GROMACS .gro file of C-alpha atoms in nm:
model
  494
    1MET     CA    1  -8.319   7.436   1.663
    2GLY     CA    2  -8.514   7.232   1.417
    3ILE     CA    3  -8.474   6.970   1.160
    4LEU     CA    4  -8.665   7.270   0.918
    5GLU     CA    5  -8.439   7.571   1.042
    6TRP     CA    6  -8.091   7.393   1.079
    7SER     CA    7  -8.206   7.308   0.713
    8ILE     CA    8  -8.247   7.640   0.542
    9SER     CA    9  -7.993   7.726   0.759
   10ALA     CA   10  -7.767   7.486   0.581
   11ARG     CA   11  -7.812   7.578   0.237
   12ASP     CA   12  -7.519   7.768   0.123
   13PRO     CA   13  -7.252   7.475   0.272
   14LEU     CA   14  -7.517   7.166   0.117
   15ILE     CA   15  -7.471   7.271  -0.214
   16TYR     CA   16  -7.111   7.328  -0.199
   17PHE     CA   17  -7.162   7.017  -0.072
   18ALA     CA   18  -7.303   6.868  -0.386
   19MET     CA   19  -7.089   7.056  -0.568
   20CYS     CA   20  -6.863   6.806  -0.421
   21LEU     CA   21  -7.074   6.533  -0.526
   22SER     CA   22  -7.123   6.686  -0.873
   23ILE     CA   23  -6.767   6.771  -0.999
   24PRO     CA   24  -6.649   6.445  -1.024
   25SER     CA   25  -6.926   6.215  -1.117
   26MET     CA   26  -6.922   6.468  -1.433
   27ALA     CA   27  -6.672   6.375  -1.494
   28LEU     CA   28  -6.650   6.040  -1.460
   29TYR     CA   29  -6.979   6.024  -1.672
   30ILE     CA   30  -6.797   6.199  -1.987
   31ALA     CA   31  -6.511   5.930  -1.954
   32GLU     CA   32  -6.695   5.695  -1.937
   33ILE     CA   33  -6.972   5.773  -2.261
   34VAL     CA   34  -6.691   5.853  -2.459
   35THR     CA   35  -6.518   5.501  -2.366
   36ILE     CA   36  -6.830   5.316  -2.460
   37LEU     CA   37  -6.860   5.550  -2.765
   38ARG     CA   38  -6.487   5.471  -2.928
   39HIS     CA   39  -6.500   5.046  -2.842
   40LYS     CA   40  -6.728   4.842  -3.024
   41GLN     CA   41  -6.742   4.586  -2.697
   42PHE     CA   42  -7.063   4.819  -2.570
   43HIS     CA   43  -7.207   4.894  -2.833
   44ASN     CA   44  -7.578   4.720  -2.716
   45SER     CA   45  -7.830   4.802  -2.617
   46PHE     CA   46  -7.802   4.860  -2.227
   47TYR     CA   47  -7.490   5.083  -2.299
   48SER     CA   48  -7.726   5.306  -2.499
   49LEU     CA   49  -8.005   5.341  -2.277
   50PHE     CA   50  -7.654   5.497  -2.074
   51ILE     CA   51  -7.582   5.689  -2.390
   52ILE     CA   52  -7.886   5.847  -2.371
   53ARG     CA   53  -7.971   5.892  -1.980
   54ALA     CA   54  -7.662   6.053  -1.942
   55ILE     CA   55  -7.781   6.380  -2.117
   56PRO     CA   56  -8.057   6.510  -1.914
   57ASP     CA   57  -7.854   6.431  -1.640
   58LEU     CA   58  -7.564   6.604  -1.707
   59LEU     CA   59  -7.772   6.916  -1.851
   60TYR     CA   60  -8.012   6.921  -1.557
   61VAL     CA   61  -7.640   6.992  -1.371
   62LEU     CA   62  -7.501   7.240  -1.599
   63ASP     CA   63  -7.958   7.385  -1.577
   64SER     CA   64  -7.812   7.399  -1.194
   65PHE     CA   65  -7.567   7.560  -1.118
   66TYR     CA   66  -7.665   7.841  -1.406
   67GLY     CA   67  -8.009   7.880  -1.264
   68TYR     CA   68  -7.934   7.781  -0.923
   69ARG     CA   69  -7.636   7.725  -0.749
   70LEU     CA   70  -7.429   8.017  -0.903
   71PRO     CA   71  -7.658   8.318  -0.847
   72ILE     CA   72  -7.752   8.146  -0.517
   73LEU     CA   73  -7.344   8.165  -0.341
   74PHE     CA   74  -7.179   8.416  -0.597
   75GLY     CA   75  -7.543   8.709  -0.695
   76SER     CA   76  -7.339   9.001  -0.625
   77VAL     CA   77  -7.093   8.860  -0.846
   78LEU     CA   78  -7.350   8.806  -1.138
   79TYR     CA   79  -7.659   9.011  -1.074
   80PRO     CA   80  -7.439   9.283  -1.370
   81VAL     CA   81  -7.423   8.975  -1.584
   82TYR     CA   82  -7.785   8.815  -1.612
   83SER     CA   83  -7.917   9.149  -1.595
   84LEU     CA   84  -7.847   9.176  -1.908
   85LEU     CA   85  -7.991   8.793  -2.000
   86PRO     CA   86  -8.304   8.807  -2.215
   87ASN     CA   87  -8.632   8.649  -2.101
   88TRP     CA   88  -8.553   8.357  -2.264
   89MET     CA   89  -8.289   8.268  -2.116
   90ILE     CA   90  -8.404   8.270  -1.784
   91CYS     CA   91  -8.701   8.126  -1.936
   92LEU     CA   92  -8.476   7.865  -2.010
   93VAL     CA   93  -8.369   7.748  -1.628
   94PHE     CA   94  -8.691   7.657  -1.568
   95PHE     CA   95  -8.811   7.499  -1.929
   96LEU     CA   96  -8.512   7.259  -1.795
   97THR     CA   97  -8.590   7.145  -1.476
   98GLY     CA   98  -8.880   7.033  -1.615
   99TYR     CA   99  -8.721   6.827  -1.951
  100THR     CA  100  -8.400   6.697  -1.765
  101PHE     CA  101  -8.572   6.545  -1.488
  102GLN     CA  102  -8.918   6.415  -1.760
  103ALA     CA  103  -8.665   6.271  -1.966
  104ASN     CA  104  -8.469   6.128  -1.621
  105ASN     CA  105  -8.756   5.981  -1.571
  106LEU     CA  106  -8.868   5.774  -1.936
  107ALA     CA  107  -8.531   5.692  -1.917
  108THR     CA  108  -8.439   5.503  -1.588
  109ALA     CA  109  -8.812   5.348  -1.693
  110PHE     CA  110  -8.646   5.238  -2.042
  111ILE     CA  111  -8.333   5.151  -1.835
  112LEU     CA  112  -8.546   4.892  -1.576
  113LEU     CA  113  -8.761   4.737  -1.895
  114ASN     CA  114  -8.399   4.676  -2.047
  115ARG     CA  115  -8.337   4.401  -1.796
  116LEU     CA  116  -8.638   4.269  -1.771
  117THR     CA  117  -8.606   4.135  -2.121
  118ALA     CA  118  -8.232   4.017  -2.093
  119ILE     CA  119  -8.385   3.795  -1.792
  120THR     CA  120  -8.688   3.694  -1.923
  121LEU     CA  121  -8.588   3.666  -2.353
  122PRO     CA  122  -8.272   3.672  -2.346
  123LEU     CA  123  -8.225   3.540  -2.660
  124MET     CA  124  -8.442   3.812  -2.847
  125HIS     CA  125  -8.357   4.094  -2.618
  126GLU     CA  126  -8.071   4.232  -2.859
  127ARG     CA  127  -8.222   4.211  -3.182
  128LEU     CA  128  -8.594   4.423  -3.065
  129TRP     CA  129  -8.360   4.662  -2.819
  130ARG     CA  130  -8.169   4.709  -3.188
  131LYS     CA  131  -8.557   4.812  -3.336
  132PHE     CA  132  -8.634   5.028  -3.108
  133LEU     CA  133  -8.316   5.276  -2.999
  134PRO     CA  134  -8.415   5.504  -3.184
  135LEU     CA  135  -8.820   5.496  -3.105
  136VAL     CA  136  -8.688   5.490  -2.734
  137ALA     CA  137  -8.478   5.836  -2.821
  138ILE     CA  138  -8.705   5.951  -2.940
  139VAL     CA  139  -9.036   5.946  -2.643
  140VAL     CA  140  -8.711   5.983  -2.471
  141PHE     CA  141  -8.638   6.370  -2.586
  142CYS     CA  142  -8.900   6.459  -2.723
  143VAL     CA  143  -9.176   6.376  -2.471
  144PRO     CA  144  -9.076   6.626  -2.223
  145ILE     CA  145  -9.144   6.891  -2.448
  146CYS     CA  146  -9.474   6.887  -2.498
  147SER     CA  147  -9.487   6.924  -2.140
  148ASN     CA  148  -9.272   7.157  -2.099
  149TRP     CA  149  -9.185   7.429  -2.402
  150VAL     CA  150  -9.456   7.686  -2.233
  151MET     CA  151  -9.167   7.755  -1.989
  152PHE     CA  152  -9.062   8.038  -2.241
  153LYS     CA  153  -9.399   8.196  -2.263
  154SER     CA  154  -9.319   8.239  -1.859
  155GLU     CA  155  -9.215   8.674  -1.764
  156GLY     CA  156  -8.897   8.536  -1.593
  157ILE     CA  157  -8.772   8.747  -1.337
  158LEU     CA  158  -8.450   8.876  -1.093
  159GLN     CA  159  -8.488   8.888  -0.731
  160LYS     CA  160  -8.204   9.001  -0.438
  161GLU     CA  161  -8.341   8.732  -0.147
  162ASN     CA  162  -8.213   8.987   0.096
  163PRO     CA  163  -8.243   9.299  -0.103
  164ASN     CA  164  -8.119   9.512   0.285
  165ASN     CA  165  -7.902   9.248   0.351
  166SER     CA  166  -7.557   9.396   0.204
  167ALA     CA  167  -7.386   9.051   0.339
  168ASP     CA  168  -7.650   8.843   0.175
  169GLN     CA  169  -7.676   8.939  -0.196
  170SER     CA  170  -7.821   8.503  -0.286
  171LEU     CA  171  -7.999   8.616  -0.640
  172LEU     CA  172  -8.291   8.407  -0.729
  173LEU     CA  173  -8.385   8.335  -1.097
  174TYR     CA  174  -8.800   8.366  -1.088
  175GLU     CA  175  -9.141   8.430  -1.215
  176ALA     CA  176  -9.312   8.773  -1.188
  177GLY     CA  177  -9.689   8.803  -1.079
  178ASP     CA  178  -9.832   8.488  -0.875
  179ALA     CA  179  -9.565   8.284  -1.105
  180PRO     CA  180  -9.827   8.073  -1.317
  181PHE     CA  181  -9.651   7.939  -1.503
  182LEU     CA  182  -9.465   7.770  -1.194
  183ASN     CA  183  -9.746   7.630  -0.980
  184TYR     CA  184  -9.799   7.414  -1.290
  185LEU     CA  185  -9.433   7.317  -1.381
  186ASN     CA  186  -9.467   7.161  -0.963
  187TYR     CA  187  -9.749   7.033  -1.061
  188MET     CA  188  -9.597   6.863  -1.340
  189ASP     CA  189  -9.322   6.747  -1.188
  190ALA     CA  190  -9.552   6.559  -0.905
  191ALA     CA  191  -9.748   6.411  -1.151
  192SER     CA  192  -9.484   6.249  -1.317
  193SER     CA  193  -9.360   6.172  -1.033
  194VAL     CA  194  -9.649   5.953  -0.852
  195ILE     CA  195  -9.654   5.836  -1.209
  196PHE     CA  196  -9.238   5.706  -1.291
  197MET     CA  197  -9.218   5.576  -0.948
  198SER     CA  198  -9.595   5.357  -1.002
  199VAL     CA  199  -9.429   5.218  -1.333
  200CYS     CA  200  -9.087   5.154  -1.245
  201PHE     CA  201  -9.211   4.943  -0.901
  202LEU     CA  202  -9.457   4.740  -1.167
  203ILE     CA  203  -9.151   4.649  -1.419
  204ASN     CA  204  -8.979   4.595  -1.074
  205ILE     CA  205  -9.215   4.323  -0.945
  206VAL     CA  206  -9.244   4.163  -1.279
  207ALA     CA  207  -8.836   4.110  -1.287
  208LEU     CA  208  -8.762   4.044  -0.943
  209THR     CA  209  -9.018   3.750  -0.995
  210ALA     CA  210  -8.869   3.660  -1.309
  211TYR     CA  211  -8.522   3.650  -1.247
  212LYS     CA  212  -8.625   3.456  -0.918
  213ARG     CA  213  -8.758   3.237  -1.186
  214HIS     CA  214  -8.527   3.170  -1.499
  215LYS     CA  215  -8.153   3.329  -1.408
  216ASN     CA  216  -7.995   3.313  -1.759
  217LYS     CA  217  -7.677   3.137  -1.677
  218CYS     CA  218  -7.467   3.126  -1.957
  219ALA     CA  219  -7.311   2.751  -2.030
  220LEU     CA  220  -6.899   2.738  -2.016
  221ASN     CA  221  -6.922   2.956  -1.724
  222PRO     CA  222  -7.302   2.948  -1.486
  223ASP     CA  223  -7.156   3.199  -1.231
  224SER     CA  224  -7.064   3.459  -1.490
  225SER     CA  225  -7.366   3.535  -1.709
  226ASP     CA  226  -7.537   3.535  -1.405
  227GLN     CA  227  -7.332   3.750  -1.236
  228LEU     CA  228  -7.347   3.991  -1.490
  229GLU     CA  229  -7.663   4.026  -1.507
  230ARG     CA  230  -7.707   4.057  -1.152
  231LYS     CA  231  -7.422   4.349  -1.114
  232LEU     CA  232  -7.641   4.510  -1.392
  233PHE     CA  233  -7.984   4.434  -1.276
  234ILE     CA  234  -7.876   4.584  -0.941
  235TYR     CA  235  -7.700   4.880  -1.082
  236ALA     CA  236  -8.090   4.952  -1.266
  237LEU     CA  237  -8.275   4.933  -0.956
  238ALA     CA  238  -8.021   5.123  -0.790
  239THR     CA  239  -8.026   5.392  -1.022
  240PHE     CA  240  -8.445   5.350  -1.054
  241SER     CA  241  -8.463   5.453  -0.630
  242GLY     CA  242  -8.160   5.704  -0.694
  243HIS     CA  243  -8.469   5.861  -0.889
  244ALA     CA  244  -8.757   5.799  -0.699
  245LEU     CA  245  -8.543   6.011  -0.409
  246ILE     CA  246  -8.633   6.299  -0.640
  247ALA     CA  247  -8.961   6.213  -0.756
  248CYS     CA  248  -9.015   6.231  -0.363
  249LEU     CA  249  -8.867   6.559  -0.286
  250PHE     CA  250  -9.044   6.658  -0.631
  251ILE     CA  251  -9.380   6.525  -0.434
  252GLY     CA  252  -9.300   6.732  -0.178
  253THR     CA  253  -9.143   7.052  -0.285
  254TYR     CA  254  -9.532   7.051  -0.383
  255ILE     CA  255  -9.688   6.966  -0.137
  256ALA     CA  256  -9.535   7.223   0.102
  257THR     CA  257  -9.555   7.469  -0.177
  258ASN     CA  258 -10.001   7.442  -0.244
  259SER     CA  259  -9.997   7.422   0.175
  260GLN     CA  260  -9.776   7.705   0.192
  261ASN     CA  261  -9.606   7.559   0.437
  262MET     CA  262  -9.336   7.838   0.327
  263PRO     CA  263  -9.024   7.596   0.591
  264MET     CA  264  -9.132   7.320   0.451
  265ALA     CA  265  -9.036   7.375   0.076
  266MET     CA  266  -8.729   7.648   0.156
  267ALA     CA  267  -8.637   7.346   0.368
  268MET     CA  268  -8.743   7.110   0.069
  269TYR     CA  269  -8.527   7.383  -0.215
  270ALA     CA  270  -8.233   7.388   0.002
  271HIS     CA  271  -8.182   6.968   0.017
  272TYR     CA  272  -8.240   7.004  -0.384
  273PRO     CA  273  -7.916   6.997  -0.503
  274TRP     CA  274  -7.734   6.658  -0.324
  275VAL     CA  275  -8.036   6.538  -0.354
  276MET     CA  276  -8.114   6.597  -0.762
  277ASP     CA  277  -7.689   6.538  -0.859
  278THR     CA  278  -7.668   6.150  -0.581
  279GLY     CA  279  -8.007   6.067  -0.768
  280SER     CA  280  -7.835   6.108  -1.071
  281VAL     CA  281  -7.496   6.199  -1.232
  282VAL     CA  282  -7.301   6.016  -0.851
  283LEU     CA  283  -7.517   5.655  -0.947
  284SER     CA  284  -7.556   5.663  -1.243
  285SER     CA  285  -7.151   5.746  -1.308
  286TRP     CA  286  -7.005   5.535  -1.000
  287LEU     CA  287  -7.225   5.223  -0.964
  288LEU     CA  288  -7.075   5.113  -1.363
  289LEU     CA  289  -6.732   5.136  -1.233
  290TRP     CA  290  -6.896   4.821  -1.023
  291ALA     CA  291  -7.153   4.655  -1.211
  292GLY     CA  292  -6.910   4.682  -1.592
  293ASP     CA  293  -6.595   4.486  -1.421
  294SER     CA  294  -6.497   4.468  -1.851
  295PHE     CA  295  -6.618   4.847  -1.862
  296ARG     CA  296  -6.426   4.914  -1.607
  297GLN     CA  297  -6.104   4.717  -1.726
  298GLN     CA  298  -6.154   4.914  -1.998
  299LEU     CA  299  -6.193   5.323  -1.944
  300MET     CA  300  -5.872   5.179  -1.713
  301LYS     CA  301  -5.690   5.091  -1.976
  302ASP     CA  302  -5.790   5.388  -2.260
  303TYR     CA  303  -5.650   5.650  -1.917
  304ARG     CA  304  -5.329   5.425  -1.931
  305ILE     CA  305  -5.273   5.448  -2.271
  306ALA     CA  306  -5.324   5.837  -2.298
  307ARG     CA  307  -5.118   5.867  -2.023
  308ILE     CA  308  -4.854   5.682  -2.175
  309ARG     CA  309  -4.900   5.888  -2.519
  310CYS     CA  310  -4.798   6.200  -2.399
  311ASP     CA  311  -4.520   6.028  -2.199
  312THR     CA  312  -4.388   5.864  -2.621
  313ARG     CA  313  -4.468   6.249  -2.694
  314ALA     CA  314  -4.177   6.397  -2.437
  315THR     CA  315  -3.872   6.071  -2.466
  316ASN     CA  316  -3.910   6.092  -2.891
  317ASN     CA  317  -3.586   6.074  -2.917
  318GLN     CA  318  -3.476   5.799  -2.740
  319PRO     CA  319  -3.405   5.480  -2.953
  320LEU     CA  320  -3.690   5.270  -2.972
  321LEU     CA  321  -3.709   4.945  -2.737
  322ASN     CA  322  -3.693   4.586  -2.870
  323LYS     CA  323  -3.983   4.411  -2.895
  324SER     CA  324  -4.017   4.122  -2.592
  325TYR     CA  325  -4.299   3.940  -2.488
  326GLU     CA  326  -4.579   3.949  -2.327
  327TYR     CA  327  -4.757   3.717  -2.092
  328HIS     CA  328  -5.109   3.664  -2.222
  329GLN     CA  329  -5.332   3.489  -1.959
  330VAL     CA  330  -5.676   3.465  -1.941
  331ASP     CA  331  -5.910   3.327  -1.719
  332LEU     CA  332  -6.278   3.230  -1.825
  333ARG     CA  333  -6.362   3.216  -1.431
  334GLN     CA  334  -6.371   3.506  -1.407
  335GLU     CA  335  -6.579   3.849  -1.580
  336ASN     CA  336  -6.439   3.965  -1.920
  337ALA     CA  337  -6.386   4.014  -2.231
  338TYR     CA  338  -6.428   3.690  -2.373
  339THR     CA  339  -6.681   3.564  -2.089
  340ASN     CA  340  -6.878   3.871  -2.192
  341PHE     CA  341  -6.877   3.755  -2.560
  342MET     CA  342  -6.899   3.381  -2.461
  343CYS     CA  343  -7.271   3.381  -2.285
  344LEU     CA  344  -7.418   3.647  -2.566
  345SER     CA  345  -7.578   3.394  -2.786
  346PRO     CA  346  -7.581   3.002  -2.827
  347SER     CA  347  -7.407   3.077  -3.115
  348THR     CA  348  -7.133   3.299  -2.975
  349PHE     CA  349  -7.080   3.059  -2.725
  350LYS     CA  350  -7.077   2.746  -2.984
  351VAL     CA  351  -6.796   2.943  -3.122
  352PHE     CA  352  -6.593   3.025  -2.839
  353VAL     CA  353  -6.569   2.637  -2.791
  354ALA     CA  354  -6.563   2.548  -3.143
  355GLN     CA  355  -6.073   2.692  -3.055
  356PHE     CA  356  -6.048   2.514  -2.745
  357VAL     CA  357  -5.931   2.195  -3.076
  358LYS     CA  358  -5.662   2.388  -3.138
  359ILE     CA  359  -5.546   2.354  -2.764
  360LYS     CA  360  -5.322   2.121  -2.694
  361HIS     CA  361  -5.153   2.094  -2.332
  362ILE     CA  362  -5.362   2.141  -1.990
  363GLU     CA  363  -5.219   2.157  -1.631
  364PHE     CA  364  -5.424   2.101  -1.307
  365GLU     CA  365  -5.271   2.251  -1.096
  366GLN     CA  366  -5.452   2.228  -0.828
  367LYS     CA  367  -5.856   2.202  -0.753
  368GLY     CA  368  -6.020   2.414  -0.952
  369CYS     CA  369  -5.774   2.582  -1.104
  370VAL     CA  370  -5.663   2.457  -1.462
  371LYS     CA  371  -5.442   2.582  -1.654
  372MET     CA  372  -5.450   2.517  -2.061
  373TYR     CA  373  -5.229   2.649  -2.374
  374LYS     CA  374  -5.220   2.585  -2.750
  375ASP     CA  375  -4.836   2.442  -2.752
  376ALA     CA  376  -4.643   2.283  -2.456
  377THR     CA  377  -4.348   2.513  -2.540
  378LYS     CA  378  -4.518   2.850  -2.470
  379GLU     CA  379  -4.699   2.810  -2.187
  380ASP     CA  380  -4.594   3.158  -2.005
  381TRP     CA  381  -4.573   3.378  -2.259
  382THR     CA  382  -4.603   3.475  -2.568
  383ASN     CA  383  -4.514   3.697  -2.943
  384SER     CA  384  -4.662   3.978  -2.920
  385GLU     CA  385  -4.708   3.997  -3.259
  386ASP     CA  386  -4.853   3.565  -3.228
  387ASN     CA  387  -5.106   3.528  -2.948
  388ALA     CA  388  -5.362   3.365  -3.186
  389PHE     CA  389  -5.553   3.183  -2.839
  390TYR     CA  390  -5.188   3.039  -2.722
  391GLY     CA  391  -5.287   3.125  -2.391
  392PRO     CA  392  -5.324   3.034  -2.076
  393TYR     CA  393  -5.640   3.031  -2.012
  394VAL     CA  394  -5.733   3.014  -1.675
  395VAL     CA  395  -6.006   2.768  -1.609
  396SER     CA  396  -6.232   2.594  -1.412
  397THR     CA  397  -6.297   2.160  -1.413
  398GLU     CA  398  -6.625   2.216  -1.527
  399PHE     CA  399  -6.525   2.352  -1.844
  400VAL     CA  400  -6.281   2.115  -1.877
  401ARG     CA  401  -6.590   1.865  -1.810
  402THR     CA  402  -6.784   2.035  -2.123
  403LEU     CA  403  -6.520   2.041  -2.350
  404LEU     CA  404  -6.515   1.661  -2.263
  405ASN     CA  405  -6.892   1.705  -2.315
  406LEU     CA  406  -6.887   1.835  -2.674
  407GLY     CA  407  -6.566   1.634  -2.819
  408LYS     CA  408  -6.392   1.909  -2.824
  409LEU     CA  409  -6.082   1.842  -2.561
  410ARG     CA  410  -5.837   1.708  -2.802
  411LEU     CA  411  -5.457   1.666  -2.529
  412SER     CA  412  -5.199   1.610  -2.665
  413SER     CA  413  -4.955   1.676  -2.319
  414VAL     CA  414  -5.041   1.695  -1.970
  415ARG     CA  415  -4.920   1.783  -1.623
  416VAL     CA  416  -5.076   1.678  -1.316
  417TYR     CA  417  -4.964   1.856  -0.932
  418ALA     CA  418  -4.975   1.633  -0.642
  419ALA     CA  419  -5.245   1.823  -0.449
  420ALA     CA  420  -5.420   1.793  -0.788
  421PRO     CA  421  -5.720   1.585  -0.857
  422GLU     CA  422  -6.117   1.633  -0.774
  423THR     CA  423  -6.167   1.275  -0.729
  424ASP     CA  424  -6.219   1.211  -0.384
  425GLY     CA  425  -6.041   0.845  -0.276
  426GLN     CA  426  -5.878   0.546  -0.445
  427VAL     CA  427  -5.990   0.517  -0.843
  428GLN     CA  428  -5.892   0.174  -0.846
  429PRO     CA  429  -5.700   0.051  -1.200
  430ASN     CA  430  -5.744  -0.146  -1.492
  431VAL     CA  431  -6.141  -0.089  -1.375
  432TYR     CA  432  -6.225   0.100  -1.662
  433LYS     CA  433  -6.173   0.045  -2.058
  434PHE     CA  434  -6.026   0.359  -2.251
  435PRO     CA  435  -5.801   0.624  -2.122
  436VAL     CA  436  -6.012   0.892  -2.130
  437GLN     CA  437  -6.242   0.689  -1.831
  438SER     CA  438  -5.940   0.750  -1.606
  439PHE     CA  439  -5.849   1.118  -1.713
  440ALA     CA  440  -6.195   1.202  -1.730
  441LYS     CA  441  -6.239   1.026  -1.293
  442LEU     CA  442  -5.909   1.165  -1.181
  443PHE     CA  443  -5.965   1.509  -1.323
  444LEU     CA  444  -6.351   1.580  -1.381
  445ASN     CA  445  -6.463   1.310  -1.056
  446GLU     CA  446  -6.736   1.221  -1.338
  447GLU     CA  447  -6.751   0.870  -1.459
  448LEU     CA  448  -6.805   0.741  -1.855
  449SER     CA  449  -6.967   0.503  -1.976
  450ASP     CA  450  -6.815   0.311  -2.265
  451GLU     CA  451  -7.057   0.406  -2.531
  452GLU     CA  452  -6.934   0.798  -2.425
  453ALA     CA  453  -6.521   0.709  -2.404
  454LEU     CA  454  -6.567   0.584  -2.798
  455LYS     CA  455  -6.680   0.973  -2.855
  456VAL     CA  456  -6.347   1.135  -2.814
  457LEU     CA  457  -6.072   1.080  -2.935
  458PHE     CA  458  -5.786   1.088  -2.656
  459LYS     CA  459  -5.429   1.026  -2.761
  460LEU     CA  460  -5.143   1.152  -2.486
  461ASP     CA  461  -4.762   1.209  -2.633
  462LYS     CA  462  -4.654   1.270  -2.287
  463LEU     CA  463  -4.802   1.234  -1.884
  464GLN     CA  464  -4.563   1.466  -1.605
  465ILE     CA  465  -4.591   1.455  -1.330
  466VAL     CA  466  -4.513   1.685  -1.024
  467GLY     CA  467  -4.479   1.551  -0.672
  468VAL     CA  468  -4.572   1.183  -0.724
  469ASP     CA  469  -4.483   1.115  -0.358
  470GLU     CA  470  -4.839   1.292  -0.285
  471LEU     CA  471  -5.047   1.088  -0.528
  472GLY     CA  472  -5.028   0.811  -0.305
  473PRO     CA  473  -5.203   0.550  -0.383
  474ASN     CA  474  -5.349   0.630  -0.726
  475PHE     CA  475  -5.102   0.637  -0.938
  476GLU     CA  476  -5.117   0.270  -1.092
  477THR     CA  477  -5.439   0.486  -1.260
  478PHE     CA  478  -5.274   0.737  -1.398
  479LEU     CA  479  -4.992   0.518  -1.608
  480ASN     CA  480  -5.351   0.360  -1.709
  481LEU     CA  481  -5.424   0.705  -1.862
  482ASN     CA  482  -5.170   0.546  -2.181
  483ALA     CA  483  -4.965   0.855  -2.239
  484LYS     CA  484  -4.627   0.747  -2.440
  485GLU     CA  485  -4.394   0.887  -2.217
  486VAL     CA  486  -4.447   0.960  -1.883
  487GLU     CA  487  -4.187   1.210  -1.684
  488VAL     CA  488  -4.187   1.273  -1.301
  489VAL     CA  489  -4.038   1.546  -1.223
  490ASP     CA  490  -3.966   1.656  -0.778
  491LYS     CA  491  -4.203   1.915  -0.698
  492TRP     CA  492  -3.918   2.113  -0.541
  493LYS     CA  493  -3.724   2.103  -0.802
  494PHE     CA  494  -3.968   2.250  -1.019
   0.00000   0.00000   0.00000
């Protein structure tokens, strides 16, 4: 048995396989749309385009169940129902097949354009897309109508695939006669596939070139913004690859049909469900969970809240629990809502960094890991009703260096562990004129000139050293920080 014969014979199992892919993906797709609509932090151009593309994606799956999968699998059961359908409801299957495919192509092209402008025009990107999103929606939803409305002129029929075989009562929705409108639909889908892939390949080439030349990096966290843009760009490329696979399927079907190669055409139709599902709803929905870390966290949080609410209703007769303190640690070294906000624009970066003048306590636990607190007495917890910027905030030494250079580092207490200092080797005591120079060298491995040091307000009330035995020759340099109070703590007792 050749591959064509196997594909034709495996049509029904492939449909079941496609259903296993599409049903959970549709559920996830809908959950993602609800999460985007509920939370304003996701009301941006990328997620708007995601929803625009999700609509034809979901319509395609419903159309595929209505016009292909269910009639093929359960034709004998559905025939009495489908035989009562008016002609326009059969033609609707043909219309939605072409409409959803072409709308998906347009939406995917716009998503690639969105990623291109995010790389090349980062400051104007959102403002530009916010202005043109209504026009984009009109193009995606209305242009395919112009090329597919003629399908309602066709004469739809119900055709049993094997009328003489009582064991196989598969039902096909087809066009009467020579099927001129279905031939037109195949031609339009193939032509739009060629145009779609050509345009998207050009966009991808320009975007890849621009991405290599201009990597957007957030000044506060060099890796966070670049990682987010890279993931979203990979998401756009991956979903384009899925739609390109669908386009190749339509082109192959058109070539096989026109050349009267019916075994090839039937094999193409057999693979149609799982290829369409994978290229549309599967990749678009599941890859978003990988690309958007903050979005994934919010989606999981929404699910947990819904479950807790159900539990609360079931136990509403129990006494209320006392208010407790919650741990509010935020890791600014990773992508989250905070770092996403900081990287939106230079203005949001300045707004966020300005808040760090309130930070009074800093803790150097290990190299590359620093914790910052608003109040040294609230290091590990904060009142759930009074959590305004207390922390702790886990940051990198580059973050602290940025605050220092911007004059936003106003510390009153420092705790340092023996393994934390960034400097390599011994720092000679009494080399630096100002305490902040010793601080920058010890903890940031940075040399500050006297002129730069004069611009920094640095007065420590307390210095706590954990594990002084491991500090070695740099202990005396710590004293040059001129803290009013120095406390030495055994690391085994801390």
